[in-house]
Amino acid sequence: MRTERGRLWEARAAAHLERHGLEILTRGYRCRLGEIDLVCREDQHLVLVEVRARSSGALCSAVESIDAHKRRRIVQATRHLLMRHAQWQTAVIRFDVVAFDAIDSPEPQVRWIRNAFDAGGL
């Protein structure tokens, strides 16, 4: 159930990003080091997107739920992705977040945060 719900919000995030001109290259990239929800392209940028969704009663917002450990795993997965896809190795890397809050309400709030964090020298 959690996986299905996650895919639903990833699909909504992908649609949101496509409406704003990003091209979705792959979804749900997984390796033993971590996971990248969406891999996109915007101009010369390779955009790695973390998607988070939280209900109204959550202890923290969707954005606040992305801690240092999660960011580290995203960066590690990005390194793995770049080793496997040489065509993307010269792209400018950007880490974005698409956060949905109040997903249990009729109108969930969506926030797209460009350049939400950096890789610290990826």
Coordinates of C-alpha atoms in Angstrom, one line a residue:
M1 CA 0.0 0.0 0.0
R2 CA 2.8 2.5 0.9
T3 CA 4.6 1.7 -2.4
E4 CA 1.4 2.3 -4.4
R5 CA 0.7 5.6 -2.6
G6 CA 4.3 6.7 -3.2
R7 CA 4.0 5.9 -6.9
L8 CA 0.8 8.0 -7.0
W9 CA 2.6 11.1 -5.6
E10 CA 5.6 10.5 -7.8
A11 CA 3.3 10.5 -10.8
R12 CA 1.7 13.7 -9.7
A13 CA 5.1 15.3 -9.1
A14 CA 6.2 14.1 -12.6
A15 CA 3.1 15.7 -14.2
H16 CA 3.7 18.9 -12.2
L17 CA 7.3 19.1 -13.5
E18 CA 6.4 18.3 -17.0
R19 CA 3.8 21.1 -17.0
H20 CA 6.7 23.4 -16.1
G21 CA 8.9 22.2 -18.9
L22 CA 11.0 19.4 -17.4
E23 CA 11.6 16.2 -19.3
I24 CA 11.2 13.0 -17.2
L25 CA 14.1 10.7 -18.1
T26 CA 13.5 7.9 -15.6
R27 CA 11.4 7.1 -12.5
G28 CA 12.3 5.2 -9.4
Y29 CA 16.0 4.6 -10.0
R30 CA 17.1 2.2 -7.3
C31 CA 20.5 0.8 -6.4
R32 CA 21.9 -0.7 -3.2
L33 CA 23.1 2.8 -2.2
G34 CA 19.8 4.6 -2.4
E35 CA 17.0 5.7 -4.6
I36 CA 16.1 8.7 -6.8
D37 CA 12.4 9.2 -7.3
L38 CA 12.6 11.1 -10.6
V39 CA 15.5 11.9 -12.9
C40 CA 14.7 14.8 -15.2
R41 CA 16.3 17.2 -17.7
E42 CA 15.8 20.9 -17.7
D43 CA 18.0 22.7 -20.3
Q44 CA 21.6 21.8 -19.4
H45 CA 20.6 20.5 -15.9
L46 CA 20.2 16.9 -14.9
V47 CA 17.6 17.3 -12.1
L48 CA 17.4 14.6 -9.4
V49 CA 14.0 14.9 -7.6
E50 CA 13.0 13.6 -4.2
V51 CA 9.2 13.4 -3.8
R52 CA 7.6 13.5 -0.4
A53 CA 4.0 13.5 0.7
R54 CA 2.6 14.0 4.2
S55 CA -1.0 14.1 5.6
S56 CA -2.3 17.0 7.7
G57 CA -1.6 15.3 11.0
A58 CA 2.1 14.5 10.2
L59 CA 4.7 15.4 12.8
C60 CA 6.7 17.3 10.3
S61 CA 6.1 18.8 6.8
A62 CA 7.1 16.8 3.7
V63 CA 10.2 19.0 3.2
E64 CA 11.3 18.7 6.8
S65 CA 11.2 14.9 6.5
I66 CA 14.2 14.9 4.2
D67 CA 17.0 14.6 6.7
A68 CA 20.8 14.5 6.2
H69 CA 20.8 10.7 6.0
K70 CA 18.2 10.7 3.2
R71 CA 20.1 13.4 1.3
R72 CA 23.3 11.4 1.6
R73 CA 21.6 8.3 0.1
I74 CA 20.2 10.4 -2.8
V75 CA 23.7 11.7 -3.5
Q76 CA 25.2 8.1 -3.4
A77 CA 22.5 6.9 -5.7
T78 CA 23.3 9.8 -8.0
R79 CA 26.9 8.8 -8.2
H80 CA 25.8 5.3 -9.1
L81 CA 23.5 6.6 -11.8
L82 CA 26.2 8.7 -13.3
M83 CA 28.6 5.7 -13.4
R84 CA 26.0 3.7 -15.3
H85 CA 24.9 6.5 -17.7
A86 CA 28.0 8.2 -19.2
Q87 CA 25.8 10.5 -21.3
W88 CA 24.8 12.4 -18.2
Q89 CA 28.2 12.7 -16.6
T90 CA 28.9 16.2 -18.0
A91 CA 25.5 17.6 -17.1
V92 CA 25.1 20.2 -14.4
I93 CA 23.5 18.4 -11.4
R94 CA 20.7 19.9 -9.4
F95 CA 18.7 18.3 -6.5
D96 CA 15.1 19.4 -6.3
V97 CA 12.3 18.4 -4.0
V98 CA 8.6 18.2 -4.8
A99 CA 6.7 18.2 -1.5
F100 CA 3.0 17.5 -1.0
D101 CA 1.4 18.4 2.3
A102 CA -2.1 17.9 3.5
I103 CA -2.6 15.0 1.1
D104 CA -5.7 13.9 3.0
S105 CA -7.4 17.2 2.2
P106 CA -9.4 18.0 -1.0
E107 CA -6.6 20.3 -2.1
P108 CA -3.1 19.1 -1.2
Q109 CA -0.4 21.8 -1.1
V110 CA 2.5 21.3 -3.6
R111 CA 5.9 22.9 -3.2
W112 CA 8.6 22.6 -5.8
I113 CA 12.0 23.5 -4.3
R114 CA 14.7 23.9 -7.0
N115 CA 18.2 23.3 -5.8
A116 CA 16.9 22.1 -2.4
F117 CA 20.3 20.8 -1.4
D118 CA 23.7 20.2 -2.9
A119 CA 26.0 17.2 -3.1
G120 CA 29.0 18.7 -1.4
G121 CA 31.3 18.0 -4.3
L122 CA 29.5 15.1 -6.0

